Coordinates of C-alpha atoms and ligand atoms in Angstrom, one line a residue:
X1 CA 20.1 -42.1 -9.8
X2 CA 16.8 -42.5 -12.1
X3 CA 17.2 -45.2 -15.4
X4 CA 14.8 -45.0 -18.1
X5 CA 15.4 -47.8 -20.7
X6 CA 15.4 -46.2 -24.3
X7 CA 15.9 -49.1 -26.8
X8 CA 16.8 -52.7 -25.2
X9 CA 17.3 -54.3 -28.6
X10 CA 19.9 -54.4 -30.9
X11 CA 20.5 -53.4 -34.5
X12 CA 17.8 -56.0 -35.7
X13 CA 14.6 -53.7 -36.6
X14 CA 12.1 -55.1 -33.5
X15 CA 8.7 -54.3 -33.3
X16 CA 9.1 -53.4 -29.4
X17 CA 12.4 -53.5 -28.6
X18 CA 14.1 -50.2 -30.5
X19 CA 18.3 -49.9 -30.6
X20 CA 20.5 -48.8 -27.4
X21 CA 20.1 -45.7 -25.4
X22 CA 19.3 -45.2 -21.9
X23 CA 18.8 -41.9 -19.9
X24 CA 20.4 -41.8 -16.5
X25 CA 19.6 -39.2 -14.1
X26 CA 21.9 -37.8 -11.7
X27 CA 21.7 -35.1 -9.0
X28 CA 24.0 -33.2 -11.1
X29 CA 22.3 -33.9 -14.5
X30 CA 21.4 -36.2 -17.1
X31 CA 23.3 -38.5 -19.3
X32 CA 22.3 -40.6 -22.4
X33 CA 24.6 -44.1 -22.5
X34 CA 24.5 -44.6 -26.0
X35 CA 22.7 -43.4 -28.9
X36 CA 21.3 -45.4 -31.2
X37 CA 18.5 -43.5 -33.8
X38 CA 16.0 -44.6 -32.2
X39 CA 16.8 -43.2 -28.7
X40 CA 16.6 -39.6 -30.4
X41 CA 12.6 -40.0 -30.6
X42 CA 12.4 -42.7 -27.8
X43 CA 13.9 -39.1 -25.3
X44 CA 10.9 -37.6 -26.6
X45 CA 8.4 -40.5 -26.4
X46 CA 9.2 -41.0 -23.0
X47 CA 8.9 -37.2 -22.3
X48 CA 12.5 -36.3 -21.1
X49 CA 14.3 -33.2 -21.3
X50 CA 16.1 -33.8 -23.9
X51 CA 17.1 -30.2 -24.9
X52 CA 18.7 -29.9 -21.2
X53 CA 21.0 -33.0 -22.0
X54 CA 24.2 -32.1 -20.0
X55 CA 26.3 -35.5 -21.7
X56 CA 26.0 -38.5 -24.0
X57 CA 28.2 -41.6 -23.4
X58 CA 29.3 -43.6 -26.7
X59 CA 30.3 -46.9 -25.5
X60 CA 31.9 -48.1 -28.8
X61 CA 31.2 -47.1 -32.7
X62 CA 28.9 -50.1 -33.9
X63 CA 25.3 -47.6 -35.8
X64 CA 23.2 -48.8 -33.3
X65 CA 25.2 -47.4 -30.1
X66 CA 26.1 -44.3 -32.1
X67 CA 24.1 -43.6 -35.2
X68 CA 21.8 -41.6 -33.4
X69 CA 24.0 -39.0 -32.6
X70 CA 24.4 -37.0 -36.5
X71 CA 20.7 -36.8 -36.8
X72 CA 20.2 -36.3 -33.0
X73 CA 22.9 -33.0 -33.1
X74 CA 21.4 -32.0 -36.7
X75 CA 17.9 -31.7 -35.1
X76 CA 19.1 -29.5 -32.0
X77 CA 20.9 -27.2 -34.7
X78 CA 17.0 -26.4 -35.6
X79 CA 15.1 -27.4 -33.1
X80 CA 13.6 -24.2 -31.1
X81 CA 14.0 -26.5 -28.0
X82 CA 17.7 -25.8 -27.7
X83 CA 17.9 -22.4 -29.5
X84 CA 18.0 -20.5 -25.7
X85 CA 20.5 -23.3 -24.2
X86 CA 23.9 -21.7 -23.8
X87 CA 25.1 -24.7 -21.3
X88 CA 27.7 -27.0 -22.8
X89 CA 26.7 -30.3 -24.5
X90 CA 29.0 -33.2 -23.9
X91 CA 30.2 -36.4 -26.1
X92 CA 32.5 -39.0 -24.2
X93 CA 34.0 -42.1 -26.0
X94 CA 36.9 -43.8 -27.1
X95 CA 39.8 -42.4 -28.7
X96 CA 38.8 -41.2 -32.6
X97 CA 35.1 -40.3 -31.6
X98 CA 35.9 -36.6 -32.8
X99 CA 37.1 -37.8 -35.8
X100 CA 33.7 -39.9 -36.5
X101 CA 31.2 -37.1 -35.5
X102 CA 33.6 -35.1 -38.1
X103 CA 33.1 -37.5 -40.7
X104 CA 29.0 -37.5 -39.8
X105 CA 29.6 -33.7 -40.0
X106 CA 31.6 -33.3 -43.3
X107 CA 29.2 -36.2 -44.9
X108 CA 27.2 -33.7 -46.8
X109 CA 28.3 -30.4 -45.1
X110 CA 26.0 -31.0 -42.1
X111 CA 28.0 -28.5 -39.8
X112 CA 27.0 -30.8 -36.9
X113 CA 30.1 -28.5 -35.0
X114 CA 27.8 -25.4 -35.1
X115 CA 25.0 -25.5 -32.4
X116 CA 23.6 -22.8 -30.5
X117 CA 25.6 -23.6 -27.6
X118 CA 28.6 -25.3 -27.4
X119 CA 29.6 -29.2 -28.4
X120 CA 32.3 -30.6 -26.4
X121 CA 33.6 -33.9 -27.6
X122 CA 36.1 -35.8 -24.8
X123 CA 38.0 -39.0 -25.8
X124 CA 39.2 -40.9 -23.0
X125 CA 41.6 -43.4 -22.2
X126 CA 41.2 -47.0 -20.9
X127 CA 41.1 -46.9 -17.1
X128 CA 41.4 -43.2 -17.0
X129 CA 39.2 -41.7 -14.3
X130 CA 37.2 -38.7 -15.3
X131 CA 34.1 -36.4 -14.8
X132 CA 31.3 -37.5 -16.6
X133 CA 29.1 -34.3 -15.1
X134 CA 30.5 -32.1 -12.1
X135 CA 30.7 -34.7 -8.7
X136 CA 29.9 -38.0 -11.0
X137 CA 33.0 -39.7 -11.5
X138 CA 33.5 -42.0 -14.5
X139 CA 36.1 -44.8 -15.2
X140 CA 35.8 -46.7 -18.7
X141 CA 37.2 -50.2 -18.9
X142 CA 37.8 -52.0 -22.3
X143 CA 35.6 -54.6 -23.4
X144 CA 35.7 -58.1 -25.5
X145 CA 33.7 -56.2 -28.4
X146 CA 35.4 -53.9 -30.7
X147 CA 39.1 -52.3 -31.1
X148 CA 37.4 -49.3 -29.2
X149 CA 34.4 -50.9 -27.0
X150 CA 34.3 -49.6 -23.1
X151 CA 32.4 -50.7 -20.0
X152 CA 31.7 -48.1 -18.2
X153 CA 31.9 -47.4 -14.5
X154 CA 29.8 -44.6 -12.7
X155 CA 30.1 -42.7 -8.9
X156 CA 27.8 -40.3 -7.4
X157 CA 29.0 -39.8 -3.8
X158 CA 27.8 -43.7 -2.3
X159 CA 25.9 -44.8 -5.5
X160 CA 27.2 -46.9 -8.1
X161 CA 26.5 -48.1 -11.4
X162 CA 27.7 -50.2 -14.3
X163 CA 26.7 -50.2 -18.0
X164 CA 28.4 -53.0 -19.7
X165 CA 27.3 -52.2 -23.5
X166 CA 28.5 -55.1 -25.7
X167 CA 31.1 -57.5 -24.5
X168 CA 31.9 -60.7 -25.0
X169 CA 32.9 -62.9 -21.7
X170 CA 35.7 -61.6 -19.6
X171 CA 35.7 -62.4 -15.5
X172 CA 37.6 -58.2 -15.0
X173 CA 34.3 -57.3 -16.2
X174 CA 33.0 -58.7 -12.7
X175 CA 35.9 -56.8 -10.8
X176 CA 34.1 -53.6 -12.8
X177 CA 30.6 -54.2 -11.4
X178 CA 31.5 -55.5 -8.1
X179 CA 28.5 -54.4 -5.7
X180 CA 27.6 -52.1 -7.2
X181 CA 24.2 -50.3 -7.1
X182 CA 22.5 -51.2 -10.7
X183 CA 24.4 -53.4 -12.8
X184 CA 23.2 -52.9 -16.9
X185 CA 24.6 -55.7 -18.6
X186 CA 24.1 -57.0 -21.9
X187 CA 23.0 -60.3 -22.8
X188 CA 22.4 -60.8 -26.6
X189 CA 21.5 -64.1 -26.5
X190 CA 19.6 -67.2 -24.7
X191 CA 22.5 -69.6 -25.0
X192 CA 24.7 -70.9 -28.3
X193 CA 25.8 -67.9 -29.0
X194 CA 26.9 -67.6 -33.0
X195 CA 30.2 -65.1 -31.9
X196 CA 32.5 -64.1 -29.1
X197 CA 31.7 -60.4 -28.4
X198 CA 28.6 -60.8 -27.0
X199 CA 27.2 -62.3 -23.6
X200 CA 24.5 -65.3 -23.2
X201 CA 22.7 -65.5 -20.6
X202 CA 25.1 -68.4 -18.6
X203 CA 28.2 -66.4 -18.8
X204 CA 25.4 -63.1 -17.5
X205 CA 24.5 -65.4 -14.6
X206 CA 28.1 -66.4 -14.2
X207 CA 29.3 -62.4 -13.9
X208 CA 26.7 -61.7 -11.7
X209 CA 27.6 -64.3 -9.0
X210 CA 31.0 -62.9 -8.9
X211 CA 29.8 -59.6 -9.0
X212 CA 27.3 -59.5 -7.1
X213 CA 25.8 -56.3 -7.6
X214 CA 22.6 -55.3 -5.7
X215 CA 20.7 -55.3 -8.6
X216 CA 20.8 -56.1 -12.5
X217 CA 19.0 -55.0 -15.5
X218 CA 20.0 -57.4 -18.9
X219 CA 19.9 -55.9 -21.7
X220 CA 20.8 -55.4 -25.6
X221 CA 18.4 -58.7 -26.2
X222 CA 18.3 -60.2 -29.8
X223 CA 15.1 -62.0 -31.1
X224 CA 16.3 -65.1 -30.1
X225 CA 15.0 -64.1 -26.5
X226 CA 11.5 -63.6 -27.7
X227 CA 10.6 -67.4 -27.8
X228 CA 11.7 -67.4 -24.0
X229 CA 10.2 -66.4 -20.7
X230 CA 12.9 -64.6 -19.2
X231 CA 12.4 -64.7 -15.7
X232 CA 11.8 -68.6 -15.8
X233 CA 15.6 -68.8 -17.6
X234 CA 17.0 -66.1 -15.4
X235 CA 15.5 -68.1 -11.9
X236 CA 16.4 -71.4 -13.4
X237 CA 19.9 -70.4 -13.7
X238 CA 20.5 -68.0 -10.5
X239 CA 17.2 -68.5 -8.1
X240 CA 16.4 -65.5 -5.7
X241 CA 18.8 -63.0 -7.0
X242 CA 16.9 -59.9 -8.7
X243 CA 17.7 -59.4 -12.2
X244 CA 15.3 -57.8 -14.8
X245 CA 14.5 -57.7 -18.0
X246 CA 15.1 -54.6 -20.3
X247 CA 12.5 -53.2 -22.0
X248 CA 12.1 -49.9 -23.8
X249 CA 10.3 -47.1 -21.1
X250 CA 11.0 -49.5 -18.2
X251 CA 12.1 -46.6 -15.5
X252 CA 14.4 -48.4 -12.2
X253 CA 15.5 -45.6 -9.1
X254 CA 18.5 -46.9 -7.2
X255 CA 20.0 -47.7 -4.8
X256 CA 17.0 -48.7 -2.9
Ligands
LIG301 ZN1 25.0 -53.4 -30.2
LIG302 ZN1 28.4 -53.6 -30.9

């Protein structure tokens, strides 16, 4: 599998850190985990095929996981990219996703429905194993976020992955990522963390130890982290372990 880091902020306009979306690439086709406004340009900017998008991941309905996903299906209505495509486009999330992207749709009679090929929306269940693209299987675990907020598990034959999106602390998220290949894990903050549902970076350290996947990317990184150097906080707290920092068009192969 190929990463390519989209947006590693948050919903705080930064000047180099744009809103969530990463493109994974699989042997049997891409993905986009989340999809934030930014990531619809940020495809293009980092020059990926984004007309051939097989299926988009929605982790959970806060704008800047999902808010790219109205204009992002209203440009490939037009766009002469995806006038030929005739292969299915699929949109997996949490239960009441269709009813959102009908909402975006009916919002001023965007028809967001009718695309040259087909839009397939799936809504799937806590725990519930299913096919994210033909031979990757997906599992989505609930986090400490939102009513509707999933973790996401991923399986291509021996290779492994984890994208957390936003979660507040909780020890089955370790269980979730155990060993596996590429761990993506959000970490909105340094320490003192203002709220719950979200990660600083001891509880980060403290789900990778149990975890102990091969290697971590943190992401979803408020301003507060700007002041720090990351790697020094990151080695201070969990010496000779690699874990990196997001940033957008930072592009990871694993395993390896
Ligand atoms: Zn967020
Ligand atoms: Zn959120």
């Amino acid at each position: 599998m190929k990463l390519t880091v989209l947006g590693s902020g948050t919903s705080v306009p930064h000047p180099k850190r744009s809103s969530p979306g990463f493109w994974l690439e699989t042997s049997a086709g891409t993905i986009l985990l989340d999809c934030s406004a930014s990531a619809v340009h940020r495809m293009a900017q980092e020059n990926l095929d984004w007309a051939n998008l097989d299926a988009i991941w929605i982790s959970h309905f806060h704008l800047d996981h999902c808010g790219g996903l109205a204009p992002f299906l209203f440009g490939t209505k037009h766009a002469p990219e995806t006038q030929p495509r005739t292969k299915p486009m699929r949109v997996f999330g949490a239960a009441g996703l269709r009813g959102l992207v009908q909402k975006f749709s009916e919002a001023n009679s965007y028809d967001l429905f009718k695309q040259p090929f087909p839009l397939e929306i799936f809504e799937v269940e806590r725990l519930e194993k299913f096919e994210i693209l033909s031979g990757v299987e997906a599992v989505a675990s609930s986090t400490l976020h939102t009513a509707e907020s999933h973790a996401i598990h991923l399986r291509e034959r021996e290779t492994t992955f984890v994208y957390t999106s936003d979660t507040g602390y909780d020890p089955t998220l370790a269980a979730l990522a155990r060993r596996v290949d590429l761990l993506l894990m959000e970490c909105s903050f340094v320490k003192d963390k203002p709220v719950k549902i979200h990660l600083e970076l001891p509880e980060a350290i403290r789900l990778i130890r149990r975890a102990e996947p091969k290697r971590t990317i943190l992401t979803h990184l408020y301003p507060q982290w700007d002041a720090v150097n990351f790697q020094q906080e990151v080695t201070k707290l969990l010496p000779g372990r690699e874990v990196l920092e997001a940033v957008d068009g930072l592009r990871i192969s694993f395993p390896e």
